[in-house]
Structures are given as structure tokens and as C-alpha cells.
Amino acid sequence: MSLFLQKKNLNVPNISNKISKSVSRNSLFKQTNEYWKLVFNELGTIECIFTNNRLVFDEKKYALDHFVPHAFVSHDLIWNLIPIDKTFNSSKRDKLPLLNKYFDKFYNLQKTAFEIVKNHNSKNKYLEEYLTIFPDLEVNSEFDYLRYKETIQPLITIASNNGFSYMKD
């Protein structure tokens, strides 16, 4: 039944896990060490898109967070993960970001990270996860702003319609 619903509701990801969620979530250790560590090594620091605090590669000071909450998307794809201030992360929880306030910073950080990782190791397995948004990325190599926003916007809207609340301004 959940597979049928998934086929008919393409904008609602991972229906089966929404019906019966597993108790534990996967660790983001690999995404941290195999992707974001490369970005930190190149840039030195990353600015938290929510607090504007400078983050360093120290697990005590930052957390890898889902831009669209994990409780809604039920996946850990790299195109939805960003380092943010650890203290802020504990208060954000499953709140939705305001796109008009945070999407541009999110997009710019994702684009920068993608370019750094691709230049460092074009065979990095996490780069393939962007193909769900940009199917022709390998050929065209364009990290299209509108395409990215058109992927994130409906997820945020549907999550809001399903009871997820927005972060306070």
C-alpha cells in the first residue's frame, strides 16, 4: 500500500517510513567526515546560515542539520544537510526554515561545498546524491538556483501543510 501511495504522491517522500518510523536515526558521521570535512579543510570556517556564527570543524561546536527536517523527508541526502551552530540546532528541532530568509545562504553554502568536494574528488559518492535534483549535473555541471529552490519549496510547503511549524523570525 505504501509503495502505491508513493507512486501517486511524488512530492511526499518516503511514505513507508512516515507510517512506521524506525526508532533510531542513522549517524551522520560519514557525511561529516567524507564530505563536510573537505569543505571545512578548504574554507577553514563555515558561517552558520541561521546564526551567522563562524563554525570550525569541531563536533562540539557544530551539528550537521537537515534543512528540511528529517522528520518530514526521512533521509540523510547530502543536498539537505548543512553544518549549523550546535546550540541553535538543539532549539531548531523539526522547525521549518523561512525560505525567503534562509534559502539563498543555504544554496550558496551547498553550491560552494559541491564545488569544493568535486574539485577535491570528482568520484565522491555524496556528489551522486545531487543527481536527484540535477539529473544532468555530470553533463551540464550547472548548479541551478531555480531548480534547487523548486525542489525545496514544495517540500517545505507540504511539511507546513502537514503540521510542521516554521522557525520564529
PDB file of C-alpha atoms in Angstrom:
ATOM      1  CA  MET A   1       0.000   0.000   0.000  1.00  0.00           C
ATOM      2  CA  SER A   2       2.792   2.437   0.877  1.00  0.00           C
ATOM      3  CA  LEU A   3       4.517   1.808  -2.474  1.00  0.00           C
ATOM      4  CA  PHE A   4       1.245   2.578  -4.269  1.00  0.00           C
ATOM      5  CA  LEU A   5       0.848   5.795  -2.261  1.00  0.00           C
ATOM      6  CA  GLN A   6       4.462   6.747  -3.009  1.00  0.00           C
ATOM      7  CA  LYS A   7       3.881   6.375  -6.763  1.00  0.00           C
ATOM      8  CA  LYS A   8       0.765   8.550  -6.597  1.00  0.00           C
ATOM      9  CA  ASN A   9       2.281  11.205  -4.277  1.00  0.00           C
ATOM     10  CA  LEU A  10       5.684  12.053  -5.713  1.00  0.00           C
ATOM     11  CA  ASN A  11       6.006  15.219  -3.606  1.00  0.00           C
ATOM     12  CA  VAL A  12       5.709  13.305  -0.317  1.00  0.00           C
ATOM     13  CA  PRO A  13       8.972  11.461   0.203  1.00  0.00           C
ATOM     14  CA  ASN A  14       9.397   8.133   1.979  1.00  0.00           C
ATOM     15  CA  ILE A  15       5.779   7.390   2.855  1.00  0.00           C
ATOM     16  CA  SER A  16       6.547   3.964   4.319  1.00  0.00           C
ATOM     17  CA  ASN A  17       8.825   5.480   6.970  1.00  0.00           C
ATOM     18  CA  LYS A  18       6.216   8.101   7.805  1.00  0.00           C
ATOM     19  CA  ILE A  19       3.710   5.332   8.525  1.00  0.00           C
ATOM     20  CA  SER A  20       6.122   3.294  10.630  1.00  0.00           C
ATOM     21  CA  LYS A  21       9.280   5.148  11.600  1.00  0.00           C
ATOM     22  CA  SER A  22      12.282   3.303  12.910  1.00  0.00           C
ATOM     23  CA  VAL A  23      13.218   4.142  16.472  1.00  0.00           C
ATOM     24  CA  SER A  24      16.790   5.176  15.718  1.00  0.00           C
ATOM     25  CA  ARG A  25      18.194   7.506  13.094  1.00  0.00           C
ATOM     26  CA  ASN A  26      21.363   6.902  11.153  1.00  0.00           C
ATOM     27  CA  SER A  27      24.556   8.601  12.247  1.00  0.00           C
ATOM     28  CA  LEU A  28      25.768  11.469  10.056  1.00  0.00           C
ATOM     29  CA  PHE A  29      29.391  10.551  10.796  1.00  0.00           C
ATOM     30  CA  LYS A  30      30.190   9.545   7.199  1.00  0.00           C
ATOM     31  CA  GLN A  31      28.634  12.667   5.677  1.00  0.00           C
ATOM     32  CA  THR A  32      30.610  14.733   8.179  1.00  0.00           C
ATOM     33  CA  ASN A  33      33.962  13.066   7.545  1.00  0.00           C
ATOM     34  CA  GLU A  34      33.699  12.185   3.867  1.00  0.00           C
ATOM     35  CA  TYR A  35      32.062  15.397   2.643  1.00  0.00           C
ATOM     36  CA  TRP A  36      31.844  18.351   5.022  1.00  0.00           C
ATOM     37  CA  LYS A  37      35.347  17.843   6.447  1.00  0.00           C
ATOM     38  CA  LEU A  38      36.719  18.555   2.945  1.00  0.00           C
ATOM     39  CA  VAL A  39      34.765  21.815   2.887  1.00  0.00           C
ATOM     40  CA  PHE A  40      35.993  22.861   6.336  1.00  0.00           C
ATOM     41  CA  ASN A  41      39.576  21.990   5.352  1.00  0.00           C
ATOM     42  CA  GLU A  42      39.312  24.201   2.268  1.00  0.00           C
ATOM     43  CA  LEU A  43      37.494  27.154   3.857  1.00  0.00           C
ATOM     44  CA  GLY A  44      38.782  26.958   7.434  1.00  0.00           C
ATOM     45  CA  THR A  45      35.436  28.100   8.804  1.00  0.00           C
ATOM     46  CA  ILE A  46      31.830  27.986   7.646  1.00  0.00           C
ATOM     47  CA  GLU A  47      29.240  30.587   8.582  1.00  0.00           C
ATOM     48  CA  CYS A  48      26.065  29.173  10.140  1.00  0.00           C
ATOM     49  CA  ILE A  49      23.226  30.202   7.841  1.00  0.00           C
ATOM     50  CA  PHE A  50      20.899  30.747  10.806  1.00  0.00           C
ATOM     51  CA  THR A  51      23.087  32.486  13.417  1.00  0.00           C
ATOM     52  CA  ASN A  52      25.947  33.864  11.263  1.00  0.00           C
ATOM     53  CA  ASN A  53      28.377  32.366  13.822  1.00  0.00           C
ATOM     54  CA  ARG A  54      31.673  31.084  12.449  1.00  0.00           C
ATOM     55  CA  LEU A  55      31.920  27.300  12.699  1.00  0.00           C
ATOM     56  CA  VAL A  56      35.116  25.270  12.818  1.00  0.00           C
ATOM     57  CA  PHE A  57      35.481  21.538  12.253  1.00  0.00           C
ATOM     58  CA  ASP A  58      34.840  20.570  15.861  1.00  0.00           C
ATOM     59  CA  GLU A  59      31.944  18.252  16.714  1.00  0.00           C
ATOM     60  CA  LYS A  60      31.383  20.126  19.986  1.00  0.00           C
ATOM     61  CA  LYS A  61      30.722  23.423  18.187  1.00  0.00           C
ATOM     62  CA  TYR A  62      28.577  22.473  15.215  1.00  0.00           C
ATOM     63  CA  ALA A  63      25.955  19.936  14.196  1.00  0.00           C
ATOM     64  CA  LEU A  64      25.095  18.592  10.777  1.00  0.00           C
ATOM     65  CA  ASP A  65      21.447  19.532  10.295  1.00  0.00           C
ATOM     66  CA  HIS A  66      18.651  18.782   7.845  1.00  0.00           C
ATOM     67  CA  PHE A  67      17.459  21.987   6.151  1.00  0.00           C
ATOM     68  CA  VAL A  68      14.086  20.329   5.521  1.00  0.00           C
ATOM     69  CA  PRO A  69      13.530  18.378   8.760  1.00  0.00           C
ATOM     70  CA  HIS A  70      14.435  14.704   8.833  1.00  0.00           C
ATOM     71  CA  ALA A  71      11.079  14.020  10.493  1.00  0.00           C
ATOM     72  CA  PHE A  72       9.492  15.008   7.170  1.00  0.00           C
ATOM     73  CA  VAL A  73      11.930  13.849   4.460  1.00  0.00           C
ATOM     74  CA  SER A  74      13.158  10.717   6.294  1.00  0.00           C
ATOM     75  CA  HIS A  75      16.508  10.727   4.504  1.00  0.00           C
ATOM     76  CA  ASP A  76      20.056  11.937   5.018  1.00  0.00           C
ATOM     77  CA  LEU A  77      20.878  13.022   1.461  1.00  0.00           C
ATOM     78  CA  ILE A  78      23.782  15.462   1.340  1.00  0.00           C
ATOM     79  CA  TRP A  79      21.813  18.114  -0.606  1.00  0.00           C
ATOM     80  CA  ASN A  80      19.658  18.636   2.509  1.00  0.00           C
ATOM     81  CA  LEU A  81      22.463  18.637   5.119  1.00  0.00           C
ATOM     82  CA  ILE A  82      24.427  21.644   6.353  1.00  0.00           C
ATOM     83  CA  PRO A  83      26.625  22.415   9.335  1.00  0.00           C
ATOM     84  CA  ILE A  84      24.951  24.776  11.796  1.00  0.00           C
ATOM     85  CA  ASP A  85      25.623  26.141  15.262  1.00  0.00           C
ATOM     86  CA  LYS A  86      25.178  23.256  17.718  1.00  0.00           C
ATOM     87  CA  THR A  87      23.337  25.356  20.311  1.00  0.00           C
ATOM     88  CA  PHE A  88      20.921  26.651  17.661  1.00  0.00           C
ATOM     89  CA  ASN A  89      20.356  23.117  16.355  1.00  0.00           C
ATOM     90  CA  SER A  90      19.021  21.968  19.707  1.00  0.00           C
ATOM     91  CA  SER A  91      16.391  24.728  19.653  1.00  0.00           C
ATOM     92  CA  LYS A  92      15.529  24.392  15.929  1.00  0.00           C
ATOM     93  CA  ARG A  93      14.416  20.778  16.215  1.00  0.00           C
ATOM     94  CA  ASP A  94      11.926  19.956  13.433  1.00  0.00           C
ATOM     95  CA  LYS A  95      11.017  23.549  12.629  1.00  0.00           C
ATOM     96  CA  LEU A  96      10.901  24.672   9.019  1.00  0.00           C
ATOM     97  CA  PRO A  97      13.230  27.419   7.811  1.00  0.00           C
ATOM     98  CA  LEU A  98      11.752  30.550   6.253  1.00  0.00           C
ATOM     99  CA  LEU A  99      12.796  30.247   2.611  1.00  0.00           C
ATOM    100  CA  ASN A 100      12.793  33.981   1.909  1.00  0.00           C
ATOM    101  CA  LYS A 101      15.255  34.455   4.780  1.00  0.00           C
ATOM    102  CA  TYR A 102      17.497  31.364   4.628  1.00  0.00           C
ATOM    103  CA  PHE A 103      17.339  29.727   1.191  1.00  0.00           C
ATOM    104  CA  ASP A 104      19.950  31.926  -0.504  1.00  0.00           C
ATOM    105  CA  LYS A 105      22.513  31.234   2.249  1.00  0.00           C
ATOM    106  CA  PHE A 106      21.634  27.533   2.145  1.00  0.00           C
ATOM    107  CA  TYR A 107      22.001  27.419  -1.639  1.00  0.00           C
ATOM    108  CA  ASN A 108      25.315  29.306  -1.623  1.00  0.00           C
ATOM    109  CA  LEU A 109      26.786  27.008   1.031  1.00  0.00           C
ATOM    110  CA  GLN A 110      25.588  23.907  -0.815  1.00  0.00           C
ATOM    111  CA  LYS A 111      26.991  25.172  -4.125  1.00  0.00           C
ATOM    112  CA  THR A 112      30.350  26.057  -2.559  1.00  0.00           C
ATOM    113  CA  ALA A 113      30.532  22.674  -0.817  1.00  0.00           C
ATOM    114  CA  PHE A 114      29.639  20.823  -4.021  1.00  0.00           C
ATOM    115  CA  GLU A 115      32.337  22.655  -5.997  1.00  0.00           C
ATOM    116  CA  ILE A 116      34.997  22.057  -3.321  1.00  0.00           C
ATOM    117  CA  VAL A 117      34.228  18.350  -2.993  1.00  0.00           C
ATOM    118  CA  LYS A 118      34.006  17.894  -6.768  1.00  0.00           C
ATOM    119  CA  ASN A 119      37.391  19.600  -7.259  1.00  0.00           C
ATOM    120  CA  HIS A 120      38.926  17.526  -4.481  1.00  0.00           C
ATOM    121  CA  ASN A 121      37.451  14.182  -5.580  1.00  0.00           C
ATOM    122  CA  SER A 122      35.042  14.081  -8.507  1.00  0.00           C
ATOM    123  CA  LYS A 123      34.223  10.439  -7.636  1.00  0.00           C
ATOM    124  CA  ASN A 124      32.999  11.281  -4.107  1.00  0.00           C
ATOM    125  CA  LYS A 125      29.867   9.145  -3.611  1.00  0.00           C
ATOM    126  CA  TYR A 126      27.943  12.008  -1.991  1.00  0.00           C
ATOM    127  CA  LEU A 127      28.088  14.056  -5.203  1.00  0.00           C
ATOM    128  CA  GLU A 128      25.775  11.472  -6.777  1.00  0.00           C
ATOM    129  CA  GLU A 129      23.044  12.426  -4.299  1.00  0.00           C
ATOM    130  CA  TYR A 130      22.674  15.784  -6.077  1.00  0.00           C
ATOM    131  CA  LEU A 131      21.538  13.900  -9.190  1.00  0.00           C
ATOM    132  CA  THR A 132      18.080  13.597  -7.619  1.00  0.00           C
ATOM    133  CA  ILE A 133      17.810  17.379  -8.058  1.00  0.00           C
ATOM    134  CA  PHE A 134      20.071  17.874 -11.086  1.00  0.00           C
ATOM    135  CA  PRO A 135      19.790  14.725 -13.244  1.00  0.00           C
ATOM    136  CA  ASP A 136      22.129  16.127 -15.914  1.00  0.00           C
ATOM    137  CA  LEU A 137      24.681  17.574 -13.488  1.00  0.00           C
ATOM    138  CA  GLU A 138      27.512  15.380 -14.770  1.00  0.00           C
ATOM    139  CA  VAL A 139      26.977  16.571 -18.338  1.00  0.00           C
ATOM    140  CA  ASN A 140      25.980  20.163 -17.786  1.00  0.00           C
ATOM    141  CA  SER A 141      27.627  20.807 -14.382  1.00  0.00           C
ATOM    142  CA  GLU A 142      25.231  23.683 -13.667  1.00  0.00           C
ATOM    143  CA  PHE A 143      24.151  24.009 -10.034  1.00  0.00           C
ATOM    144  CA  ASP A 144      20.903  25.748 -10.941  1.00  0.00           C
ATOM    145  CA  TYR A 145      19.436  28.080  -8.295  1.00  0.00           C
ATOM    146  CA  LEU A 146      15.821  27.860  -9.511  1.00  0.00           C
ATOM    147  CA  ARG A 147      15.894  24.090  -9.884  1.00  0.00           C
ATOM    148  CA  TYR A 148      17.192  23.738  -6.311  1.00  0.00           C
ATOM    149  CA  LYS A 149      14.562  26.134  -4.955  1.00  0.00           C
ATOM    150  CA  GLU A 150      11.828  24.352  -6.932  1.00  0.00           C
ATOM    151  CA  THR A 151      12.875  21.141  -5.174  1.00  0.00           C
ATOM    152  CA  ILE A 152      12.994  22.590  -1.657  1.00  0.00           C
ATOM    153  CA  GLN A 153       9.942  24.904  -1.818  1.00  0.00           C
ATOM    154  CA  PRO A 154       7.290  22.188  -2.275  1.00  0.00           C
ATOM    155  CA  LEU A 155       8.858  20.070   0.474  1.00  0.00           C
ATOM    156  CA  ILE A 156       8.639  23.000   2.900  1.00  0.00           C
ATOM    157  CA  THR A 157       5.067  23.803   1.834  1.00  0.00           C
ATOM    158  CA  ILE A 158       3.875  20.206   2.144  1.00  0.00           C
ATOM    159  CA  ALA A 159       5.608  19.828   5.519  1.00  0.00           C
ATOM    160  CA  SER A 160       3.860  23.006   6.701  1.00  0.00           C
ATOM    161  CA  ASN A 161       0.525  21.710   5.424  1.00  0.00           C
ATOM    162  CA  ASN A 162       1.183  18.519   7.407  1.00  0.00           C
ATOM    163  CA  GLY A 163       1.606  20.348  10.703  1.00  0.00           C
ATOM    164  CA  PHE A 164       5.298  21.264  10.827  1.00  0.00           C
ATOM    165  CA  SER A 165       5.752  24.775  12.165  1.00  0.00           C
ATOM    166  CA  TYR A 166       8.149  27.454  10.985  1.00  0.00           C
ATOM    167  CA  MET A 167      11.107  28.789  12.939  1.00  0.00           C
ATOM    168  CA  LYS A 168      10.476  32.078  14.697  1.00  0.00           C
ATOM    169  CA  ASP A 169      11.769  35.078  12.747  1.00  0.00           C
TER     170      ASP A 169
END
